PDB file of C-alpha atoms in Angstrom:
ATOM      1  CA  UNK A  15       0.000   0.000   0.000  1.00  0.00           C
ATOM      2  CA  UNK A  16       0.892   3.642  -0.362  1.00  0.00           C
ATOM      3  CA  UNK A  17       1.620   5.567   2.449  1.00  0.00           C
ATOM      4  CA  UNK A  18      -0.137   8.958   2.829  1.00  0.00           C
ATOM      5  CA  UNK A  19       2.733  10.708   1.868  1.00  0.00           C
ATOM      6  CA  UNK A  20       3.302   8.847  -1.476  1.00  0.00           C
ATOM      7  CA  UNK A  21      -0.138   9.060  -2.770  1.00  0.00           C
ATOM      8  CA  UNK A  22      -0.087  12.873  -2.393  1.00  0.00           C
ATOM      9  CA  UNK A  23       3.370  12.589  -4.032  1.00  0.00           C
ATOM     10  CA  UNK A  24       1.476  10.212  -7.185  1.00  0.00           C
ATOM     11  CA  UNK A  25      -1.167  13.585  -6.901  1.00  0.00           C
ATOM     12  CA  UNK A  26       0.985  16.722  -7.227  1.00  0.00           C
ATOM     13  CA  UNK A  27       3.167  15.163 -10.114  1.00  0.00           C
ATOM     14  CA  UNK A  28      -0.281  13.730 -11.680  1.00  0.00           C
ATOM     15  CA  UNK A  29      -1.334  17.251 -11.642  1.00  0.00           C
ATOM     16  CA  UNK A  30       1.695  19.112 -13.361  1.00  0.00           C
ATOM     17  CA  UNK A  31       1.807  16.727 -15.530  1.00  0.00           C
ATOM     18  CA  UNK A  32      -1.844  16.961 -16.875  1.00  0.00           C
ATOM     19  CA  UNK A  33      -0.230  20.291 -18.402  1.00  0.00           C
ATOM     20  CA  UNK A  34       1.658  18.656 -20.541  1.00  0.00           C
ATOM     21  CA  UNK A  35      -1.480  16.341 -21.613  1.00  0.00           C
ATOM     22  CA  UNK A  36      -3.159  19.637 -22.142  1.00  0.00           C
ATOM     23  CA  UNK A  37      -0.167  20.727 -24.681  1.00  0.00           C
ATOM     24  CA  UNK A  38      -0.110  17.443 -26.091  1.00  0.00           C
ATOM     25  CA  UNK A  39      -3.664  17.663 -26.490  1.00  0.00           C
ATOM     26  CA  UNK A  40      -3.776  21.199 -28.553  1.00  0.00           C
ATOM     27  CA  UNK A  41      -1.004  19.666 -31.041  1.00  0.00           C
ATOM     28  CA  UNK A  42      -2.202  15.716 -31.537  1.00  0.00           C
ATOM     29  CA  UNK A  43      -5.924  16.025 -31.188  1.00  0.00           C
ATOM     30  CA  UNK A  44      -6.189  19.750 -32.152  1.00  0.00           C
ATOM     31  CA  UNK A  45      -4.048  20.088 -34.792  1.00  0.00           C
ATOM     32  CA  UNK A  46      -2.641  16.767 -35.892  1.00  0.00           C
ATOM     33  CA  UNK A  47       0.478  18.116 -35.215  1.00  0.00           C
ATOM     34  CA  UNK A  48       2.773  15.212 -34.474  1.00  0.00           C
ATOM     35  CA  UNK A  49       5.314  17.335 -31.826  1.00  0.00           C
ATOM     36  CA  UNK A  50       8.250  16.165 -29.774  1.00  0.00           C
ATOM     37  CA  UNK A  51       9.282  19.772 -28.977  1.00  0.00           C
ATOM     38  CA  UNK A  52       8.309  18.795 -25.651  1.00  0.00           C
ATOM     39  CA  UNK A  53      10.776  16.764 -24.520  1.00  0.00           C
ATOM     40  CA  UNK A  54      13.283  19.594 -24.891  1.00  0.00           C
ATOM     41  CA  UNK A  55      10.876  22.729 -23.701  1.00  0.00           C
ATOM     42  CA  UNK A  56       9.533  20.804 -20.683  1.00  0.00           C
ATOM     43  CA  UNK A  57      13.622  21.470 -19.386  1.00  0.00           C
ATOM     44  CA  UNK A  58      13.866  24.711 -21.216  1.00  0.00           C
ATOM     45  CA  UNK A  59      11.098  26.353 -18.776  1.00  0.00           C
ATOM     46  CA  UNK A  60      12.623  24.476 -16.183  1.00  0.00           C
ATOM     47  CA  UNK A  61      16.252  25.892 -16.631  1.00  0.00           C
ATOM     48  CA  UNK A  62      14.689  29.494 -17.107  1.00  0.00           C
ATOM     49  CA  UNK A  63      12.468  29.226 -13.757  1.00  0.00           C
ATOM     50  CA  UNK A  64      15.915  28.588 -11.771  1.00  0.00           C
ATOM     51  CA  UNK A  65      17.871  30.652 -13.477  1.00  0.00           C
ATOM     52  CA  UNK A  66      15.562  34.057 -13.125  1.00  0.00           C
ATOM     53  CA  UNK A  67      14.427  32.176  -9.328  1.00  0.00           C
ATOM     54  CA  UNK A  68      18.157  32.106  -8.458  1.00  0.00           C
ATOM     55  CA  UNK A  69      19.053  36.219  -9.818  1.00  0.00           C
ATOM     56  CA  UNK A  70      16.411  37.236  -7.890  1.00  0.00           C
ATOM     57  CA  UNK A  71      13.007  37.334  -9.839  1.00  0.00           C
ATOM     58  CA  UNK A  72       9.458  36.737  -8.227  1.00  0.00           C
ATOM     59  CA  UNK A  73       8.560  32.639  -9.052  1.00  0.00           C
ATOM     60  CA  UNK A  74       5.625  33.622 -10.486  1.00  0.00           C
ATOM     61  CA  UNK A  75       7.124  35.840 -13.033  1.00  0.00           C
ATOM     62  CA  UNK A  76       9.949  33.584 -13.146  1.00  0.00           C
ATOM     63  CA  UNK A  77       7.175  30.920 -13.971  1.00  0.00           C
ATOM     64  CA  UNK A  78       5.431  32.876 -16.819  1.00  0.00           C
ATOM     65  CA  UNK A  79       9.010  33.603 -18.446  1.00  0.00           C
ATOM     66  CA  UNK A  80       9.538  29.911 -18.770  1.00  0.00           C
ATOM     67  CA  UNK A  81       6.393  29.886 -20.670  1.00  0.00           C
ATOM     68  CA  UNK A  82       7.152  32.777 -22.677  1.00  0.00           C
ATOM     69  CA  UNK A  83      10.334  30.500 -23.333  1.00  0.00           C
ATOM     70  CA  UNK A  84       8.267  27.157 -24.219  1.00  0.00           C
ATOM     71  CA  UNK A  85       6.063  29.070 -26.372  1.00  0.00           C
ATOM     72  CA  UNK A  86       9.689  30.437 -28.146  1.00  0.00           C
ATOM     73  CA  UNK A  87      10.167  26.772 -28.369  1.00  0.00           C
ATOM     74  CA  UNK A  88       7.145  25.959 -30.063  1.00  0.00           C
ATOM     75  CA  UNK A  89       7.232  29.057 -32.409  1.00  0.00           C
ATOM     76  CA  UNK A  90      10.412  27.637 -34.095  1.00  0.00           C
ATOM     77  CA  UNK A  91       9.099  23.855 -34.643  1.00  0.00           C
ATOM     78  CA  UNK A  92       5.697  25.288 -36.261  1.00  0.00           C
ATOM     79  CA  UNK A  93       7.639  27.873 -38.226  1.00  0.00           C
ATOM     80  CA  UNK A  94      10.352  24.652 -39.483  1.00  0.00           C
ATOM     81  CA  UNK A  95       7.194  23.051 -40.563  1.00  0.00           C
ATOM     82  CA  UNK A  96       5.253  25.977 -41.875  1.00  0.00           C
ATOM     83  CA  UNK A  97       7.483  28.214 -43.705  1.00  0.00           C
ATOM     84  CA  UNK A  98      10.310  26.046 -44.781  1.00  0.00           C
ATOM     85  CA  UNK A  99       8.394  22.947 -45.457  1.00  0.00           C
ATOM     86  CA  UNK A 100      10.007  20.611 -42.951  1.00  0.00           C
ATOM     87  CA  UNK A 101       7.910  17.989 -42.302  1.00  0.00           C
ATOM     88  CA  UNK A 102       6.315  18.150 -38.405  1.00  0.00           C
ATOM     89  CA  UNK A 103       7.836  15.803 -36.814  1.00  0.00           C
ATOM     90  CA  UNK A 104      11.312  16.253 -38.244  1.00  0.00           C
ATOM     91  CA  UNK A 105      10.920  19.564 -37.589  1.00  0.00           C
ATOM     92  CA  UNK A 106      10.544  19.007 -33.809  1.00  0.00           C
ATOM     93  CA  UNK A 107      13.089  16.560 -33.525  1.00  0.00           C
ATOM     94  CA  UNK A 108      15.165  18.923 -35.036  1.00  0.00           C
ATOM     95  CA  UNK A 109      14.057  21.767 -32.065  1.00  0.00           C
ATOM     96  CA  UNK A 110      14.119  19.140 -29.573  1.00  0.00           C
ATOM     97  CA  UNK A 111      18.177  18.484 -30.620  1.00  0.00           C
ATOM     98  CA  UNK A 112      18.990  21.750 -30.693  1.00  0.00           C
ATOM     99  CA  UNK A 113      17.145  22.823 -26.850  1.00  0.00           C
ATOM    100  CA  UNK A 114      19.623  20.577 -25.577  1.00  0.00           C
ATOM    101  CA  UNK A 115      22.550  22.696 -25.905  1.00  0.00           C
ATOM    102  CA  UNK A 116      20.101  25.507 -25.083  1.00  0.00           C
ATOM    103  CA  UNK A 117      19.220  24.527 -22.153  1.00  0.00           C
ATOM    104  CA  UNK A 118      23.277  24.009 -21.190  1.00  0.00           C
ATOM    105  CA  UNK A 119      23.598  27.753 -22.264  1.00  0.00           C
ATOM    106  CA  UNK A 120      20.999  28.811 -19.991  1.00  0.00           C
ATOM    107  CA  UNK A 121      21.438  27.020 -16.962  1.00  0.00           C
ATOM    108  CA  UNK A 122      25.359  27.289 -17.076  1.00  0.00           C
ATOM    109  CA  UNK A 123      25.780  23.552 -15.895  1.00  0.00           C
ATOM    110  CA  UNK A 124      24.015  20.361 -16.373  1.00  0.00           C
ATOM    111  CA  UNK A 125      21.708  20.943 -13.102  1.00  0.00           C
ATOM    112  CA  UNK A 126      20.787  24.068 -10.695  1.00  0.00           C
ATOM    113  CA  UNK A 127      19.534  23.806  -7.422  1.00  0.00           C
ATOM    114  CA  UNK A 128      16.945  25.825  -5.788  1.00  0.00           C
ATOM    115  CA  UNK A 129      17.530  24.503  -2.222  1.00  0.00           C
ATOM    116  CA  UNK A 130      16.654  27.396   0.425  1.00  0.00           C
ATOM    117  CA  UNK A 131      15.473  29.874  -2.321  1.00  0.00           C
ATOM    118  CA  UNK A 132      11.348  31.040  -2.056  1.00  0.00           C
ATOM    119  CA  UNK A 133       9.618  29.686  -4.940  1.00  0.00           C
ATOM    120  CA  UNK A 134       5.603  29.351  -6.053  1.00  0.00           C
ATOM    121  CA  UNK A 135       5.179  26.095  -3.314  1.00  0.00           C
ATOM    122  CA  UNK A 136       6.729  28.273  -0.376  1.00  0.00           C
ATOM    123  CA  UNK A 137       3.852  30.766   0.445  1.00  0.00           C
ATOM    124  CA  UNK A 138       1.349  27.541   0.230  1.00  0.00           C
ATOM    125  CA  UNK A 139       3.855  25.529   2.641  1.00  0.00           C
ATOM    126  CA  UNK A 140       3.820  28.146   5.089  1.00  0.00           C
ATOM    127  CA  UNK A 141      -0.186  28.726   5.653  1.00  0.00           C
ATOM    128  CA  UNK A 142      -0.283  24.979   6.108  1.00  0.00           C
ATOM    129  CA  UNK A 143       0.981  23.403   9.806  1.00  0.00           C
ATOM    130  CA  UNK A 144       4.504  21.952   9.443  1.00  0.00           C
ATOM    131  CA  UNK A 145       2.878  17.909   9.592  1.00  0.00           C
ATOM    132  CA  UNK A 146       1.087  18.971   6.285  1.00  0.00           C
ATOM    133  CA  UNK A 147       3.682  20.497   4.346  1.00  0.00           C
ATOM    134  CA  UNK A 148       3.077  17.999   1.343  1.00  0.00           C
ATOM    135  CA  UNK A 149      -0.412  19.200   0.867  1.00  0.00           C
ATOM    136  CA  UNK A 150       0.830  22.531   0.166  1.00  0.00           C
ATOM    137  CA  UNK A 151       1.970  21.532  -3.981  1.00  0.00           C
ATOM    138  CA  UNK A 152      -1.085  19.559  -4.392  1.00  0.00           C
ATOM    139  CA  UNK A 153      -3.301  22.690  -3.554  1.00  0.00           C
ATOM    140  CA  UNK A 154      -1.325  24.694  -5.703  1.00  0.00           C
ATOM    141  CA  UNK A 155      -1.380  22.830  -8.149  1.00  0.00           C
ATOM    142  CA  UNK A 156      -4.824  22.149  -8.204  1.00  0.00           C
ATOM    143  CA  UNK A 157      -5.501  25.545  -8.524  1.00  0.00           C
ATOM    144  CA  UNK A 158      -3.225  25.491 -11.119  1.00  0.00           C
ATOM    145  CA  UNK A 159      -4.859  23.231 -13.047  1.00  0.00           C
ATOM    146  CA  UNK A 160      -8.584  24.728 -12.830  1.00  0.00           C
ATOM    147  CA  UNK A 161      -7.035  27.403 -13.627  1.00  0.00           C
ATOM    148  CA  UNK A 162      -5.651  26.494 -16.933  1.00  0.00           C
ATOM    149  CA  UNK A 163      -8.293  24.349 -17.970  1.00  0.00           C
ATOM    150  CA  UNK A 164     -11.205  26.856 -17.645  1.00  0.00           C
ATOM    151  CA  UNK A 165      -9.135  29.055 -19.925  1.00  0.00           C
ATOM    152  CA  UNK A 166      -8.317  26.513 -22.288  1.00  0.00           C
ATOM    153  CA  UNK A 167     -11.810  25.806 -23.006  1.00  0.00           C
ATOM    154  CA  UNK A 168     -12.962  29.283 -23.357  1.00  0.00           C
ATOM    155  CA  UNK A 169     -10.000  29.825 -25.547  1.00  0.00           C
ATOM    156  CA  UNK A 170     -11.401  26.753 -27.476  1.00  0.00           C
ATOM    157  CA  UNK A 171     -14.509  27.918 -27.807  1.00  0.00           C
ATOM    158  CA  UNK A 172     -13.777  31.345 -29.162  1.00  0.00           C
ATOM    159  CA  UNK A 173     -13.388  32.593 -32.920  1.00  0.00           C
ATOM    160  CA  UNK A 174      -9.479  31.606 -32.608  1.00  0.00           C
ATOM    161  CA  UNK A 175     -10.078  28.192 -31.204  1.00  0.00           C
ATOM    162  CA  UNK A 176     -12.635  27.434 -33.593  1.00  0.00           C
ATOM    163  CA  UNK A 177     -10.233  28.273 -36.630  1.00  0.00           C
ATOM    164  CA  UNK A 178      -7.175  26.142 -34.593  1.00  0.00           C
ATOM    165  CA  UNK A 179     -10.045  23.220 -34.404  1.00  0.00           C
ATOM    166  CA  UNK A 180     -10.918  23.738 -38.212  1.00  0.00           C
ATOM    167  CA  UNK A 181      -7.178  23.985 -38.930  1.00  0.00           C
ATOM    168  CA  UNK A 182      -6.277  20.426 -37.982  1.00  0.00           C
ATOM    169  CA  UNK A 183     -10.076  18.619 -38.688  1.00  0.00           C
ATOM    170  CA  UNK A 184      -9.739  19.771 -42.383  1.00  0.00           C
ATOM    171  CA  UNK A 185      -7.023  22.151 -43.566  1.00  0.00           C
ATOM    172  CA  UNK A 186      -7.644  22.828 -46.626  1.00  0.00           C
ATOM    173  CA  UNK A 187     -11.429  23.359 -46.227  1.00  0.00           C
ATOM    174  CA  UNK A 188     -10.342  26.167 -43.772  1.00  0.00           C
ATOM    175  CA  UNK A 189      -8.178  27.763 -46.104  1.00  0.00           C
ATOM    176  CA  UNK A 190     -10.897  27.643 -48.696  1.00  0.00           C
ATOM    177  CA  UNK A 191     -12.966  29.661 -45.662  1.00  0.00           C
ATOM    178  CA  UNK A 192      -9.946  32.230 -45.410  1.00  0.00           C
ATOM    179  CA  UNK A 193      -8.361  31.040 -42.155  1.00  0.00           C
ATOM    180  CA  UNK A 194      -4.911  31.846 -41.933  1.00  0.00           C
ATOM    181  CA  UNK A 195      -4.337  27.708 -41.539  1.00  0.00           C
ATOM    182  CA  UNK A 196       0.052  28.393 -41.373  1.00  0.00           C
ATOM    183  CA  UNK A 197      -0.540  31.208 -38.323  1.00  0.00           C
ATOM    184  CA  UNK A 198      -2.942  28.715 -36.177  1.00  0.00           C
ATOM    185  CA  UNK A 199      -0.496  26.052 -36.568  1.00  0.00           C
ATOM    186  CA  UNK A 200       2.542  28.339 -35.028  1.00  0.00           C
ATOM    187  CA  UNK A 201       0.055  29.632 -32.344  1.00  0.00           C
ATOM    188  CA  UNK A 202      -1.211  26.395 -31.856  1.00  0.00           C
ATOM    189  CA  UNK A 203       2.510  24.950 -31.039  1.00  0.00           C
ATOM    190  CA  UNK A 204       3.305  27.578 -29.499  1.00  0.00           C
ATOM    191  CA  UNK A 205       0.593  27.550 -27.162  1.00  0.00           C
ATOM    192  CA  UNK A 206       1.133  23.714 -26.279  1.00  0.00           C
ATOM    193  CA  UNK A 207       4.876  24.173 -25.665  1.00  0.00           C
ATOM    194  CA  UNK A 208       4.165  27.638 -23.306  1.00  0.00           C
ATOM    195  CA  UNK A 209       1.923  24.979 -21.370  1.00  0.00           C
ATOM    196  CA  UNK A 210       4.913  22.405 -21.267  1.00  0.00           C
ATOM    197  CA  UNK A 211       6.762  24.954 -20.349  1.00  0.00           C
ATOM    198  CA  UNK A 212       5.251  26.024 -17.134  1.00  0.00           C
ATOM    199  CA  UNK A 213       4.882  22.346 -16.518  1.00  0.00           C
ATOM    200  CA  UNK A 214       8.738  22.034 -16.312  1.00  0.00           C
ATOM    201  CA  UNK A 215       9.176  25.621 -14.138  1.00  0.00           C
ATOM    202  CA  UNK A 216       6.700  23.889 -11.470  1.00  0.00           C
ATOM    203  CA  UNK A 217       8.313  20.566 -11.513  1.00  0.00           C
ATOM    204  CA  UNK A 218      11.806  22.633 -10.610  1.00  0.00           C
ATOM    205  CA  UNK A 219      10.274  24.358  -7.788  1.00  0.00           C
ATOM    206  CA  UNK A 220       8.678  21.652  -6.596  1.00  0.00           C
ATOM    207  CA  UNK A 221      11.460  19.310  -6.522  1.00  0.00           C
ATOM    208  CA  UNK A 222      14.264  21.864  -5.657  1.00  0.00           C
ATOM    209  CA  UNK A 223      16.606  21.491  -8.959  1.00  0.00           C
ATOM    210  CA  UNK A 224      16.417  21.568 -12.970  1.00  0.00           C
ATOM    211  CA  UNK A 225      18.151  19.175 -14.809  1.00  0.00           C
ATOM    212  CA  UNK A 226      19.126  19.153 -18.598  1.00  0.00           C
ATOM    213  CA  UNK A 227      18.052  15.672 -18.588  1.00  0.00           C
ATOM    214  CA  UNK A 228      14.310  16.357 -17.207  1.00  0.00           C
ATOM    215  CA  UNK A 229      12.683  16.280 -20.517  1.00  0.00           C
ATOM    216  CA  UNK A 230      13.862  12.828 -21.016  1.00  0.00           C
ATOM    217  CA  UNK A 231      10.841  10.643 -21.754  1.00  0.00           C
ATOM    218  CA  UNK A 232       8.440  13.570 -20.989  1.00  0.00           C
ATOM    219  CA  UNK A 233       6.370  13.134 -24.903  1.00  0.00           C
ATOM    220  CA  UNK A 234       5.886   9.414 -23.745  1.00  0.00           C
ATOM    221  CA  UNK A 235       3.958  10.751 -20.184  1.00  0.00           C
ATOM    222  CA  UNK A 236       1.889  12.947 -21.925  1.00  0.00           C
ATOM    223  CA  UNK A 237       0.685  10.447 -24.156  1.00  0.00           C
ATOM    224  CA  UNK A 238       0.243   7.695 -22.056  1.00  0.00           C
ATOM    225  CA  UNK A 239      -2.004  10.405 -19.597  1.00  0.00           C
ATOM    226  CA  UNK A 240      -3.889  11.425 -22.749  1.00  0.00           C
ATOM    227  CA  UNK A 241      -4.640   8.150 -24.229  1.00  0.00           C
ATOM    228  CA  UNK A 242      -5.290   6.672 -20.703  1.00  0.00           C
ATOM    229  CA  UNK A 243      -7.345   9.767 -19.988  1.00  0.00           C
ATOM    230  CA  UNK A 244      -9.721   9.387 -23.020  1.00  0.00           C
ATOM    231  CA  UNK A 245     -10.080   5.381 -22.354  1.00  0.00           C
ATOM    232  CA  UNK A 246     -11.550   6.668 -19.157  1.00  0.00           C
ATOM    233  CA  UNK A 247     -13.522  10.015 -20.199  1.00  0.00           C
ATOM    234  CA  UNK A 248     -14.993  10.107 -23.401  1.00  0.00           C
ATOM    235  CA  UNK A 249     -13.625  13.227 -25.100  1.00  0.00           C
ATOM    236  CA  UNK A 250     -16.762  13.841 -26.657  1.00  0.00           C
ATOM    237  CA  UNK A 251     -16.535  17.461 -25.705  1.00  0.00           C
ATOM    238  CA  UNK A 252     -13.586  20.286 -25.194  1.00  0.00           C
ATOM    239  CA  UNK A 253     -14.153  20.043 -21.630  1.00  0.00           C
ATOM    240  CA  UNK A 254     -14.574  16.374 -21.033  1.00  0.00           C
ATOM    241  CA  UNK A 255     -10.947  15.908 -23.718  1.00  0.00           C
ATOM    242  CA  UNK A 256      -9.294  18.147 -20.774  1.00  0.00           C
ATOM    243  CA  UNK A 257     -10.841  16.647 -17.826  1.00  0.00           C
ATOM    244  CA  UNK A 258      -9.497  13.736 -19.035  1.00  0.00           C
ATOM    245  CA  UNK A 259      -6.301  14.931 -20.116  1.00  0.00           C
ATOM    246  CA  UNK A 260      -5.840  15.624 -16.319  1.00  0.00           C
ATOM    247  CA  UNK A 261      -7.232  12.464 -14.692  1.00  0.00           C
ATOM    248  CA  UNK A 262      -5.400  10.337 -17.157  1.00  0.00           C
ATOM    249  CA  UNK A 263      -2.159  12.143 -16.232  1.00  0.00           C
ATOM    250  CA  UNK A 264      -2.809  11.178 -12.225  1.00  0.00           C
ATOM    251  CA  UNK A 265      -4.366   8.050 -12.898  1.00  0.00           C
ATOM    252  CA  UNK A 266      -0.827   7.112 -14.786  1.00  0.00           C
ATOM    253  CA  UNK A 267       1.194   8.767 -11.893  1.00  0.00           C
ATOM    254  CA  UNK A 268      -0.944   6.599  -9.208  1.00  0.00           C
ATOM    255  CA  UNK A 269      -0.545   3.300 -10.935  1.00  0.00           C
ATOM    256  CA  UNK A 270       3.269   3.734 -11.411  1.00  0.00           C
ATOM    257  CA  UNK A 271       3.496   4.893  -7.656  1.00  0.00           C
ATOM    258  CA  UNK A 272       0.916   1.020  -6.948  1.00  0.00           C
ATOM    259  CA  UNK A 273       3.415  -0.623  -9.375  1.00  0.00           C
ATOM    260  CA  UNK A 274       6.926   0.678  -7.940  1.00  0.00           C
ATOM    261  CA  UNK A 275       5.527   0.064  -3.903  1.00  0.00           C
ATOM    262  CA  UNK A 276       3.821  -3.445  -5.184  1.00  0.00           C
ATOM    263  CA  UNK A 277       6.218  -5.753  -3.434  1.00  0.00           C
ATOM    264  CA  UNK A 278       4.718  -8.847  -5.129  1.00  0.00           C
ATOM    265  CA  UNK A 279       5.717  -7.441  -8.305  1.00  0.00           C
ATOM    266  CA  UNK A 280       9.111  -6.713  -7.319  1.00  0.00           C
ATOM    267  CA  UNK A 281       9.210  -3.465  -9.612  1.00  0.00           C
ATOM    268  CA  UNK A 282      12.385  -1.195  -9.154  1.00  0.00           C
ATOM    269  CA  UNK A 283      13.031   2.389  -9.955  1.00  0.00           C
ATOM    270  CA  UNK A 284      14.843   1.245 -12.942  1.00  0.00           C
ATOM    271  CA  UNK A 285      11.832  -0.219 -14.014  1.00  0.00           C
ATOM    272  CA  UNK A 286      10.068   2.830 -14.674  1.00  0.00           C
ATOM    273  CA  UNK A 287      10.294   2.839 -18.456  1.00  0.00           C
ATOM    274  CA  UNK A 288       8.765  -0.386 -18.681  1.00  0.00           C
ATOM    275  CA  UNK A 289       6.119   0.339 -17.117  1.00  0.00           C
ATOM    276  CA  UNK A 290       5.134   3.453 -18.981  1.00  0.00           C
ATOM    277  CA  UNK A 291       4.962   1.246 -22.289  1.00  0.00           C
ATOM    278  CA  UNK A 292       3.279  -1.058 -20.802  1.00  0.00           C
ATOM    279  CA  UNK A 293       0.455   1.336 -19.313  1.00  0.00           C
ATOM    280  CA  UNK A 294       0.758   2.781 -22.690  1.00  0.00           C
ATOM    281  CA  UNK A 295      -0.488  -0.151 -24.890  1.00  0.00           C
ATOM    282  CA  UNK A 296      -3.018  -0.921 -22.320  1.00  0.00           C
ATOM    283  CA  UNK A 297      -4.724   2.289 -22.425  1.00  0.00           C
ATOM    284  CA  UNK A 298      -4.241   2.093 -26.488  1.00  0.00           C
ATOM    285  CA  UNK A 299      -5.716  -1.264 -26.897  1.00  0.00           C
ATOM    286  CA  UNK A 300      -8.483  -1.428 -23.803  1.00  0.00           C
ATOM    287  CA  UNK A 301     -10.845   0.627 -25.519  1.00  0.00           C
ATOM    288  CA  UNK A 302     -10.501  -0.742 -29.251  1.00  0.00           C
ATOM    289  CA  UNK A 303     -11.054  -4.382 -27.244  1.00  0.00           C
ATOM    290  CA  UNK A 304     -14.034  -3.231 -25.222  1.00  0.00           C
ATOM    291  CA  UNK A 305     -15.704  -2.017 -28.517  1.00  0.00           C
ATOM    292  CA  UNK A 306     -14.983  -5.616 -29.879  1.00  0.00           C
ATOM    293  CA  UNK A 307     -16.714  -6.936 -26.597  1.00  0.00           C
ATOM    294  CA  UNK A 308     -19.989  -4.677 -26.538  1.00  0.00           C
ATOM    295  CA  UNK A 309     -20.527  -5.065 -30.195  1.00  0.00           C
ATOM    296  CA  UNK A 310     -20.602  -8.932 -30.147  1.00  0.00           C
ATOM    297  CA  UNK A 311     -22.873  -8.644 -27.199  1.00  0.00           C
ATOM    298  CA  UNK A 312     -24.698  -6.261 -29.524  1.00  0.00           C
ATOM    299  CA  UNK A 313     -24.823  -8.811 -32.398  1.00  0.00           C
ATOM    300  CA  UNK A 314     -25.603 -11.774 -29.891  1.00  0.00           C
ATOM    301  CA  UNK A 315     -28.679  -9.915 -28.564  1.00  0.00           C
ATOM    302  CA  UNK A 316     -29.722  -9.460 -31.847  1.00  0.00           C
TER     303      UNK A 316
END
């Protein structure tokens, strides 16, 4: 079993996370926009949230530069793809390669800590008594989240949004209806990388260091909380495609935290990456295979 202190753990990361669903969500589902940017601006927001935290900055403008940053990110991938005819996911590799060496440039060294300085989890830790000082990132978070999604879906459902939508159902339908199609691509991008972006600046504060290496497998979380997300929530709806971008995300985070403390499975840290693919295919093939089921009971009945 998980101790108290674990499952909270499973919560908060579930819940920064479920960002990164949400970016992964605006360039798969949205746009069809095949984008591993992520793996490299999930570290970029992450190196520029120390870096401004450590000379001084507030965290929470610290925190909306490393968006400003992941959207940067983004901007160049779309504008690989969309003005010099790179094709998408090339074109993100490409960004993804080159943020590495970024990412050294900005943080100065492989990894900064930001042990002892104040940062967006510090003013929640200290309303909270000192025996619940790990609820303090899951509130924040939370709020975080709401936060983010509520916009999201008005931002979905206004003229914009509606032209990003129509941009990656049909493109050249909403070229024919005089949508810019190129410019909703690059905001689109940029928008899900700004999102990544912040993810990363939280994930620094909240665990006290940024790493170059903290993007590392970051494109494969998102999906797996995406896909497992919508095999739980049908995204028949904006809303209910982000509500279950976010319980996918700590549904994934919970049932690595069950499979790591499972001592009859024996799982190890090491084991991590395993585990992912195998949640992964689950969530991919579960829903294809309960289809199969209720449509044989369909025919059966019949």
């Amino acid at each position: 079993m998980l101790s108290q202190i674990a499952f909270f753990g499973a919560v908060e990361t579930g819940l920064i996370y479920g960002l990164v669903a949400f970016g992964i969500y605006i360039s798969f589902r949205v746009l069809d926009f095949p984008d591993l940017t992520v793996d490299g601006s999930f570290p970029l927001g992450a190196a520029v949230a120390a870096v401004l935290i450590l000379g001084g900055w507030n965290p929470w403008l610290a925190t909306a530069m490393a968006m400003v940053a992941g959207m940067a990110a983004g901007a160049v991938t779309a504008l690989l793809n969309v003005k010099l005819g790179i094709l998408n996911l090339l074109a993100s590799i490409l960004t993804m390669i080159a943020l590495y060496s970024v990412n050294l440039r900005v943080m100065g060294s492989p990894n900064l800590p930001l042990l002892m300085q104040e940062t967006v989890v510090t003013w929640w830790e200290n309303m909270l008594p000192p025996e619940y000082y790990f609820l303090a990132p899951v509130a924040l978070f939370t709020v975080v989240v709401v936060i983010s999604l509520l916009l999201l879906w008005r931002f979905m459902k206004s003229e914009i949004g509606l032209s990003m939508r129509a941009t990656g159902a049909n493109p050249r339908m909403a070229r024919a209806q005089g949508i810019a199609t190129g410019a909703m691509v690059v905001l689109g991008v940029a928008l899900s990388n700004g999102l990544v972006g912040v993810a990363g600046a939280l994930v620094a504060q909240s665990q006290g260091a940024a790493d170059v290496t903290m993007g590392v497998g970051v494109i494969v979380i998102g999906l797996a909380s995406l896909i497992g997300g919508e095999a739980v929530i049908s995204p028949t709806s904006v809303v209910r495609a982000l509500l279950a971008c976010v319980v996918g995300a700590i549904i994934y985070r919970l049932a690595i935290a069950f499979a790591l403390n499972a001592d009859v499975l024996g799982l190890e840290s090491q084991d991590l990456n395993l585990i992912t693919a195998v949640l992964v295919t689950l969530a991919i093939v579960l829903p294809g295979f309960r289809n199969t089921i209720r449509s044989r009971m369909t025919r059966n009945k019949a």
